[in-house]
Amino acid sequence: MGHRVSNTLTPDNAGQYIVSIRLRPGGLSFAGIHPDEKKRFFCEDIILDRKKTYVQALKEAFFSHAFFSYSFKHVFVLCVNRRFTVVPANVFAEKQKEELMSFTFSTSGYRTLYEPADDLEAKVVFGVQSDVYEFCARSLLRPQYVHAATRLLTLWRKQSLTHLRRQLYVALHEGIMYAACFDKGVLCFVNSFNYEDTADILYYTLYIWKQLGMEQLHDVLHLAADTEMYEKLSAELKIYLSHIQAVAPPWPDMPAGVPPDVMALFACES
């Protein structure tokens, strides 16, 4: 995936970089960018030992790769899961965040966090495994915990402001599908799904489209997926939808294979 860390990053220049540690089932991605020089980007995927608990395997990965101990300009811990909910800012109360999460998900073994989504006038409440949170808090310098959906929603909202029609955005990566619909910056729908194959993705996409009453000939589907998946899905979806667009990377020389939420994070933060 993209440029490996060893080709770009050193202990001496680490303080110039914004980095993301993307926690996902079975592994993690470590990515970084120099805010003033977009070509100085790296993204390396690390597979974890599935025979061990996630936090045990995560510890081994940290101890095996020296770059995790470098001092960076800013560190994001990017949580990739379906444990999130979007709450309007005018009804959000921090003391109720546990109650909000337990209404939808079991919170046993998870720490409930939240972050602002100011452009949406909302808060994103999400969960991260407690032992993973505590390990990252001890091992990293002032990490900021964020959810994968938050930066996707922020970026998609901004993009939707330039369109007159409703826009359905779908991001796919490693079995998780994030979907949101915007109408000129107004969030109309957001949800996430697990998928096993393209049939699942087609079903969820077309079901959302139908439920929202989107127009086949005018509204637009934006699809963030790897090249093979995009071509396969778009060929099927063109039977039903007139306007399908690939989500472009935030800058032209972004390497292939970077997860959509990592791209959105750096697009919003750099």
Coordinates of C-alpha atoms in Angstrom, one line a residue:
M1 CA 0.0 0.0 0.0
G2 CA 1.5 3.3 -1.1
H3 CA 4.9 4.4 0.2
R4 CA 6.4 2.5 3.0
V5 CA 7.4 4.4 6.2
S6 CA 11.0 3.5 6.0
N7 CA 11.4 5.4 2.7
T8 CA 10.1 8.7 4.1
L9 CA 10.2 9.1 7.8
T10 CA 13.1 9.5 10.2
P11 CA 13.4 10.4 13.9
D12 CA 14.8 13.8 12.9
N13 CA 11.9 14.9 10.6
A14 CA 9.0 13.1 12.4
G15 CA 8.0 16.4 14.2
Q16 CA 7.0 17.8 10.8
Y17 CA 4.4 15.1 10.2
I18 CA 0.7 14.6 11.0
V19 CA 0.2 10.8 11.4
S20 CA -2.8 8.5 11.6
I21 CA -2.8 5.1 13.3
R22 CA -5.9 3.4 11.8
L23 CA -7.2 0.6 14.0
R24 CA -9.2 -2.0 12.2
P25 CA -10.1 -5.7 12.8
G26 CA -7.0 -7.8 12.3
G27 CA -4.6 -5.1 11.6
L28 CA -3.7 -1.4 11.4
S29 CA -2.5 1.2 8.9
F30 CA 0.1 3.7 9.8
A31 CA -0.1 6.8 7.6
G32 CA 1.4 10.3 7.6
I33 CA 1.7 13.5 5.7
H34 CA 3.9 16.6 5.7
P35 CA 1.3 19.4 5.6
D36 CA 3.4 21.6 3.3
E37 CA 4.6 18.9 1.0
K38 CA 1.8 16.5 0.0
K39 CA 4.2 14.3 -1.9
R40 CA 5.9 13.4 1.3
F41 CA 3.1 10.9 2.2
F42 CA 3.3 7.3 3.4
C43 CA 0.8 4.7 4.3
E44 CA 1.9 1.2 5.5
D45 CA -0.4 -1.6 6.4
I46 CA 0.5 -3.9 9.3
I47 CA -1.1 -7.3 9.7
L48 CA -1.7 -8.4 13.3
D49 CA -1.5 -11.9 14.8
R50 CA -5.2 -13.0 14.9
K51 CA -4.3 -15.8 17.4
K52 CA -3.8 -13.2 20.0
T53 CA -6.1 -10.6 21.5
Y54 CA -6.1 -7.3 19.5
V55 CA -4.4 -5.4 22.3
Q56 CA -1.6 -8.1 22.6
A57 CA -1.0 -8.0 18.9
L58 CA -1.1 -4.2 18.9
K59 CA 1.6 -4.1 21.6
E60 CA 3.8 -6.4 19.6
A61 CA 3.4 -4.2 16.5
F62 CA 4.3 -1.1 18.4
F63 CA 7.4 -2.7 19.9
S64 CA 8.5 -4.2 16.5
H65 CA 8.3 -0.9 14.6
A66 CA 10.5 2.0 15.9
F67 CA 8.5 4.7 14.2
F68 CA 5.6 4.4 16.6
S69 CA 7.9 5.9 19.3
Y70 CA 8.8 9.0 17.2
S71 CA 7.6 12.4 18.3
F72 CA 5.1 13.7 15.7
K73 CA 3.4 17.0 15.1
H74 CA 0.1 15.4 15.7
V75 CA -1.2 11.9 16.2
F76 CA -4.7 10.7 15.3
V77 CA -6.0 7.3 16.4
L78 CA -8.5 6.4 13.8
C79 CA -11.2 4.0 15.0
V80 CA -12.7 1.9 12.2
N81 CA -15.9 0.1 13.3
R82 CA -19.6 0.5 13.3
R83 CA -19.9 1.7 16.9
F84 CA -20.9 5.3 16.3
T85 CA -23.9 7.5 16.3
V86 CA -24.4 11.1 15.2
V87 CA -26.2 13.3 17.8
P88 CA -27.4 16.9 17.1
A89 CA -25.2 19.3 19.0
N90 CA -28.2 21.2 20.5
V91 CA -29.4 18.0 22.3
F92 CA -26.1 16.5 23.2
A93 CA -25.0 16.3 26.8
E94 CA -21.6 14.8 27.7
K95 CA -22.9 13.1 30.8
Q96 CA -25.4 11.2 28.6
K97 CA -22.9 9.8 26.1
E98 CA -22.8 6.3 27.7
E99 CA -26.6 6.2 27.6
L100 CA -26.6 7.2 24.0
M101 CA -24.2 4.4 23.0
S102 CA -25.9 1.8 25.1
F103 CA -29.2 2.6 23.4
T104 CA -27.7 1.2 20.2
F105 CA -24.7 -0.9 21.2
S106 CA -23.4 -3.0 24.1
T107 CA -20.8 -0.9 25.8
S108 CA -19.2 -3.7 27.8
G109 CA -15.4 -3.6 27.3
Y110 CA -15.6 -0.3 25.4
R111 CA -14.8 3.3 26.3
T112 CA -17.3 5.8 25.0
L113 CA -15.8 8.9 23.3
Y114 CA -17.1 11.7 21.3
E115 CA -15.8 14.4 18.9
P116 CA -17.4 17.5 17.4
A117 CA -18.6 17.6 13.8
D118 CA -19.1 21.3 13.8
D119 CA -20.0 21.6 10.1
L120 CA -22.8 19.2 10.7
E121 CA -23.8 21.0 14.0
A122 CA -23.5 17.5 15.6
K123 CA -21.3 15.3 17.8
V124 CA -20.2 11.9 16.8
V125 CA -20.3 9.5 19.8
F126 CA -18.3 6.3 19.3
G127 CA -16.7 3.4 21.1
V128 CA -13.2 2.0 21.3
Q129 CA -12.0 -1.0 23.2
S130 CA -11.0 0.1 26.7
D131 CA -7.7 -1.8 26.7
V132 CA -6.8 -0.5 23.3
Y133 CA -7.6 3.1 24.4
E134 CA -5.5 2.7 27.5
F135 CA -2.5 1.2 25.6
C136 CA -2.5 4.0 23.0
A137 CA -2.9 6.6 25.7
R138 CA 0.3 5.3 27.4
S139 CA 2.3 4.7 24.2
L140 CA 1.6 7.8 22.2
L141 CA 2.1 11.5 22.8
R142 CA -1.2 13.3 23.2
P143 CA -3.2 11.2 20.7
Q144 CA -6.5 12.4 19.4
Y145 CA -9.1 9.7 19.0
V146 CA -11.4 10.1 16.0
H147 CA -13.9 7.9 14.3
A148 CA -13.6 6.9 10.6
A149 CA -17.1 8.2 9.9
T150 CA -16.5 11.7 11.2
R151 CA -14.0 13.0 8.6
L152 CA -15.9 11.2 5.8
L153 CA -19.0 13.1 6.8
T154 CA -17.1 16.4 7.0
L155 CA -15.5 16.0 3.6
W156 CA -18.7 14.8 1.9
R157 CA -20.8 17.6 3.3
K158 CA -18.3 20.1 1.9
Q159 CA -18.3 18.4 -1.5
S160 CA -22.1 18.4 -1.5
L161 CA -22.3 22.1 -1.2
T162 CA -21.2 22.4 -4.9
H163 CA -24.0 20.2 -6.2
L164 CA -27.7 21.1 -6.8
R165 CA -28.9 17.6 -6.6
R166 CA -28.8 15.1 -3.7
Q167 CA -25.6 13.1 -3.3
L168 CA -25.3 9.6 -1.9
Y169 CA -21.8 8.8 -0.7
V170 CA -20.6 5.3 -0.1
A171 CA -17.1 4.3 1.2
L172 CA -16.0 0.7 1.2
H173 CA -13.0 -0.9 2.9
E174 CA -12.3 -4.3 4.5
G175 CA -15.9 -5.4 5.0
I176 CA -17.4 -2.1 6.3
M177 CA -19.6 0.2 4.3
Y178 CA -20.2 3.8 5.4
A179 CA -23.1 5.6 3.6
A180 CA -24.4 9.1 3.9
C181 CA -26.8 11.3 1.8
F182 CA -26.5 15.1 1.6
D183 CA -28.7 17.6 0.0
K184 CA -26.7 20.8 -0.5
G185 CA -24.9 20.3 2.8
V186 CA -27.8 19.0 4.8
L187 CA -27.3 15.5 6.1
C188 CA -30.3 13.4 5.2
F189 CA -29.1 9.9 6.1
V190 CA -26.1 8.2 7.6
N191 CA -25.5 4.5 8.5
S192 CA -22.9 1.7 8.2
F193 CA -23.1 -1.9 7.2
N194 CA -21.1 -5.0 7.2
Y195 CA -20.7 -6.6 3.8
E196 CA -19.2 -9.9 2.5
D197 CA -19.5 -9.5 -1.3
T198 CA -20.7 -7.1 -4.0
A199 CA -24.3 -8.5 -3.7
D200 CA -24.5 -7.0 -0.2
I201 CA -23.1 -3.6 -1.3
L202 CA -25.6 -3.5 -4.3
Y203 CA -28.5 -4.3 -2.0
Y204 CA -27.7 -1.7 0.7
T205 CA -26.9 1.0 -1.9
L206 CA -30.1 0.5 -3.9
Y207 CA -32.2 0.1 -0.8
I208 CA -31.0 3.4 0.6
W209 CA -31.6 5.0 -2.7
K210 CA -35.1 3.8 -2.8
Q211 CA -35.9 4.6 0.8
L212 CA -34.8 8.2 0.4
G213 CA -36.8 8.6 -2.8
M214 CA -33.7 9.6 -4.8
E215 CA -34.1 10.3 -8.5
Q216 CA -32.6 7.8 -10.9
L217 CA -31.9 10.3 -13.7
H218 CA -30.6 13.3 -11.7
D219 CA -29.2 12.4 -8.2
V220 CA -25.6 11.2 -7.9
L221 CA -23.9 8.3 -6.3
H222 CA -20.2 8.8 -5.2
L223 CA -18.4 5.6 -4.6
A224 CA -15.1 5.3 -2.8
A225 CA -13.6 1.8 -3.4
D226 CA -10.5 0.3 -4.9
T227 CA -10.3 0.2 -8.7
E228 CA -11.4 -3.4 -9.1
M229 CA -14.4 -3.1 -6.7
Y230 CA -15.4 0.3 -8.3
E231 CA -15.5 -1.1 -11.8
K232 CA -17.4 -4.2 -10.8
L233 CA -20.0 -2.2 -8.8
S234 CA -20.4 0.6 -11.3
A235 CA -21.1 -1.8 -14.1
E236 CA -24.0 -3.3 -12.1
L237 CA -25.3 0.0 -10.7
K238 CA -25.4 1.6 -14.1
I239 CA -28.4 -0.6 -14.9
Y240 CA -30.3 1.4 -12.2
L241 CA -28.6 4.8 -11.8
S242 CA -27.6 7.4 -14.3
H243 CA -24.9 9.2 -12.4
I244 CA -22.1 7.3 -10.6
Q245 CA -18.8 8.9 -9.8
A246 CA -15.6 7.6 -8.3
V247 CA -14.4 9.6 -5.3
A248 CA -11.2 11.3 -6.3
P249 CA -8.2 11.4 -3.9
P250 CA -7.7 14.7 -2.2
W251 CA -4.6 15.4 -4.2
P252 CA -3.4 14.0 -7.6
D253 CA -0.4 12.0 -6.5
M254 CA -2.0 10.1 -3.6
P255 CA -0.9 6.5 -3.8
A256 CA -3.4 3.8 -4.7
G257 CA -4.9 1.7 -2.0
V258 CA -5.2 4.3 0.7
P259 CA -8.4 3.7 2.8
P260 CA -11.1 6.3 2.1
D261 CA -11.3 7.4 5.7
V262 CA -7.5 8.0 5.9
M263 CA -7.8 10.2 2.7
A264 CA -10.7 12.1 4.3
L265 CA -8.8 12.6 7.5
F266 CA -5.7 14.1 5.8
A267 CA -7.9 16.2 3.4
C268 CA -9.6 17.8 6.4
E269 CA -6.5 18.2 8.6
S270 CA -3.7 19.2 6.3

